[in-house]
Amino acid sequence: DQQVKQNSPSLSVQEGRISILNCDYTNSMFDYFLWYKKYPAEGPTFLISISSIKDKNEDGRFTVFLNKSAKHLSLHIVPSQPGDSAVYFCAAAGWETSGSRLTFGEGTQLTVNP
Amino acid sequence: DTGVSQDPRHKITKRGQNVTFRCDPISEHNRLYWYRQTLGQGPEFLTYFQNEAQLEKSRLLSDRFSAERPKGSFSTLEIQRTEQGDSAMYLCASTLLLGFGNEQFFGPGTRLTVL
């Protein structure tokens, strides 16, 4: 079963506008969430994370929002830049139950047009 | 470069052959993870080590797969009698487990093609 799901395979936005990437999860034991960015032929690069005790975490242009009741998180990128074009993966971990291994979504291809 | 490194970056092999991949984690990191990624999917967990101890293996890791982390430093992943379904990107990640939180740092991956 797909415990972490990213329903949008692709997203296209204009440079300078906001990019919003969404992620849903089903396992209530997840208590730590991360976003990774991946360029072709490279490994995933860590972007930002959030623990379940928070509902928002911000780092520069990147903000992650967590809605625990809806089991939903989102990544906002403002303003979007062409260099942000990549595949974005949402990942989740359960500290107590899963050795902190990460469960990933399928990814969303973000394209930022100049 | 002090990041996670993997060798080789690409491997092409014939079905039935054995292959071995190496991962060198960030030096002070005590946890090392192996993931597999196929086209259009996110990485899937295979196994992880705390220092030299292998603590968990996914059901994806069949008997043909074996992983080691001697002396708690680098790790190897061996696939015996490769099958075409083993074709994938194999990713290694490491982290320093100090407390809550788990930002894993990934290597560039080894792309395996089984003909």
mmCIF file of N, CA and C in Angstrom, chain A residues 40-79:
data_model
loop_
_atom_site.group_PDB
_atom_site.id
_atom_site.type_symbol
_atom_site.label_atom_id
_atom_site.label_comp_id
_atom_site.label_asym_id
_atom_site.label_seq_id
_atom_site.Cartn_x
_atom_site.Cartn_y
_atom_site.Cartn_z
ATOM 1 N N PRO A 40 18.156 15.104 -12.350
ATOM 2 C CA PRO A 40 18.525 13.880 -13.070
ATOM 3 C C PRO A 40 19.967 13.468 -12.794
ATOM 4 N N ALA A 41 20.191 12.191 -12.662
ATOM 5 C CA ALA A 41 21.522 11.603 -12.470
ATOM 6 C C ALA A 41 22.176 12.010 -11.151
ATOM 7 N N GLU A 42 21.388 12.527 -10.205
ATOM 8 C CA GLU A 42 21.925 12.842 -8.882
ATOM 9 C C GLU A 42 21.042 12.193 -7.825
ATOM 10 N N GLY A 43 21.588 12.058 -6.616
ATOM 11 C CA GLY A 43 20.779 11.573 -5.513
ATOM 12 C C GLY A 43 19.882 12.680 -4.982
ATOM 13 N N PRO A 44 18.845 12.307 -4.205
ATOM 14 C CA PRO A 44 17.973 13.326 -3.612
ATOM 15 C C PRO A 44 18.746 14.245 -2.665
ATOM 16 N N THR A 45 18.387 15.523 -2.681
ATOM 17 C CA THR A 45 19.007 16.517 -1.809
ATOM 18 C C THR A 45 17.982 17.001 -0.800
ATOM 19 N N PHE A 46 18.337 16.959 0.489
ATOM 20 C CA PHE A 46 17.427 17.382 1.547
ATOM 21 C C PHE A 46 17.122 18.881 1.424
ATOM 22 N N LEU A 47 15.821 19.211 1.568
ATOM 23 C CA LEU A 47 15.392 20.606 1.491
ATOM 24 C C LEU A 47 14.970 21.146 2.851
ATOM 25 N N ILE A 48 13.960 20.515 3.431
ATOM 26 C CA ILE A 48 13.352 21.043 4.636
ATOM 27 C C ILE A 48 12.574 19.920 5.311
ATOM 28 N N SER A 49 12.421 20.029 6.632
ATOM 29 C CA SER A 49 11.696 18.998 7.365
ATOM 30 C C SER A 49 10.772 19.642 8.388
ATOM 31 N N ILE A 50 9.881 18.811 8.946
ATOM 32 C CA ILE A 50 8.975 19.277 9.988
ATOM 33 C C ILE A 50 8.609 18.108 10.879
ATOM 34 N N SER A 51 8.565 18.342 12.176
ATOM 35 C CA SER A 51 8.120 17.305 13.086
ATOM 36 C C SER A 51 6.635 17.477 13.347
ATOM 37 N N SER A 52 6.021 16.417 13.880
ATOM 38 C CA SER A 52 4.573 16.436 14.041
ATOM 39 C C SER A 52 4.100 17.372 15.148
ATOM 40 N N ILE A 53 5.036 17.906 15.921
ATOM 41 C CA ILE A 53 4.616 18.836 16.983
ATOM 42 C C ILE A 53 4.464 20.260 16.443
ATOM 43 N N LYS A 54 4.834 20.453 15.197
ATOM 44 C CA LYS A 54 4.717 21.769 14.577
ATOM 45 C C LYS A 54 3.719 21.715 13.428
ATOM 46 N N ASP A 55 3.230 22.887 13.006
ATOM 47 C CA ASP A 55 2.392 22.908 11.808
ATOM 48 C C ASP A 55 3.016 23.724 10.681
ATOM 49 N N LYS A 56 4.160 24.324 10.954
ATOM 50 C CA LYS A 56 4.819 25.123 9.920
ATOM 51 C C LYS A 56 6.319 25.197 10.212
ATOM 52 N N ASN A 57 7.101 25.121 9.141
ATOM 53 C CA ASN A 57 8.535 25.347 9.258
ATOM 54 C C ASN A 57 9.010 26.083 8.014
ATOM 55 N N GLU A 58 9.810 27.112 8.239
ATOM 56 C CA GLU A 58 10.211 27.987 7.147
ATOM 57 C C GLU A 58 11.728 28.057 7.047
ATOM 58 N N ASP A 59 12.231 28.038 5.815
ATOM 59 C CA ASP A 59 13.669 28.170 5.579
ATOM 60 C C ASP A 59 13.863 28.899 4.269
ATOM 61 N N GLY A 60 14.073 30.203 4.381
ATOM 62 C CA GLY A 60 14.262 31.012 3.182
ATOM 63 C C GLY A 60 13.016 31.011 2.311
ATOM 64 N N ARG A 61 13.184 30.606 1.058
ATOM 65 C CA ARG A 61 12.045 30.596 0.133
ATOM 66 C C ARG A 61 11.126 29.389 0.323
ATOM 67 N N PHE A 62 11.528 28.448 1.174
ATOM 68 C CA PHE A 62 10.796 27.192 1.336
ATOM 69 C C PHE A 62 10.047 27.171 2.671
ATOM 70 N N THR A 63 8.763 26.819 2.598
ATOM 71 C CA THR A 63 7.948 26.653 3.799
ATOM 72 C C THR A 63 7.183 25.342 3.685
ATOM 73 N N VAL A 64 7.213 24.559 4.749
ATOM 74 C CA VAL A 64 6.437 23.328 4.782
ATOM 75 C C VAL A 64 5.320 23.501 5.803
ATOM 76 N N PHE A 65 4.116 23.100 5.404
ATOM 77 C CA PHE A 65 2.945 23.146 6.271
ATOM 78 C C PHE A 65 2.483 21.712 6.532
ATOM 79 N N LEU A 66 2.113 21.448 7.788
ATOM 80 C CA LEU A 66 1.625 20.124 8.164
ATOM 81 C C LEU A 66 0.235 20.236 8.768
ATOM 82 N N ASN A 67 -0.713 19.480 8.234
ATOM 83 C CA ASN A 67 -2.061 19.388 8.778
ATOM 84 C C ASN A 67 -2.260 17.943 9.239
ATOM 85 N N LYS A 68 -2.029 17.712 10.535
ATOM 86 C CA LYS A 68 -2.064 16.344 11.047
ATOM 87 C C LYS A 68 -3.440 15.723 10.961
ATOM 88 N N SER A 69 -4.472 16.513 11.208
ATOM 89 C CA SER A 69 -5.821 15.939 11.198
ATOM 90 C C SER A 69 -6.190 15.458 9.806
ATOM 91 N N ALA A 70 -5.703 16.161 8.792
ATOM 92 C CA ALA A 70 -5.983 15.763 7.409
ATOM 93 C C ALA A 70 -4.917 14.834 6.856
ATOM 94 N N LYS A 71 -3.854 14.589 7.622
ATOM 95 C CA LYS A 71 -2.713 13.793 7.159
ATOM 96 C C LYS A 71 -2.214 14.339 5.823
ATOM 97 N N HIS A 72 -1.937 15.619 5.820
ATOM 98 C CA HIS A 72 -1.566 16.315 4.588
ATOM 99 C C HIS A 72 -0.430 17.289 4.890
ATOM 100 N N LEU A 73 0.530 17.342 3.972
ATOM 101 C CA LEU A 73 1.547 18.381 4.067
ATOM 102 C C LEU A 73 1.791 18.991 2.699
ATOM 103 N N SER A 74 2.311 20.200 2.735
ATOM 104 C CA SER A 74 2.571 20.892 1.478
ATOM 105 C C SER A 74 3.883 21.658 1.588
ATOM 106 N N LEU A 75 4.495 21.847 0.447
ATOM 107 C CA LEU A 75 5.731 22.622 0.335
ATOM 108 C C LEU A 75 5.434 23.842 -0.527
ATOM 109 N N HIS A 76 5.706 25.038 0.017
ATOM 110 C CA HIS A 76 5.534 26.271 -0.724
ATOM 111 C C HIS A 76 6.902 26.835 -1.077
ATOM 112 N N ILE A 77 7.070 27.214 -2.327
ATOM 113 C CA ILE A 77 8.319 27.831 -2.773
ATOM 114 C C ILE A 77 7.960 29.223 -3.306
ATOM 115 N N VAL A 78 8.484 30.248 -2.617
ATOM 116 C CA VAL A 78 8.171 31.621 -3.011
ATOM 117 C C VAL A 78 9.421 32.504 -2.911
ATOM 118 N N PRO A 79 9.828 33.212 -3.957
ATOM 119 C CA PRO A 79 9.325 33.083 -5.318
ATOM 120 C C PRO A 79 10.007 31.912 -6.024
#
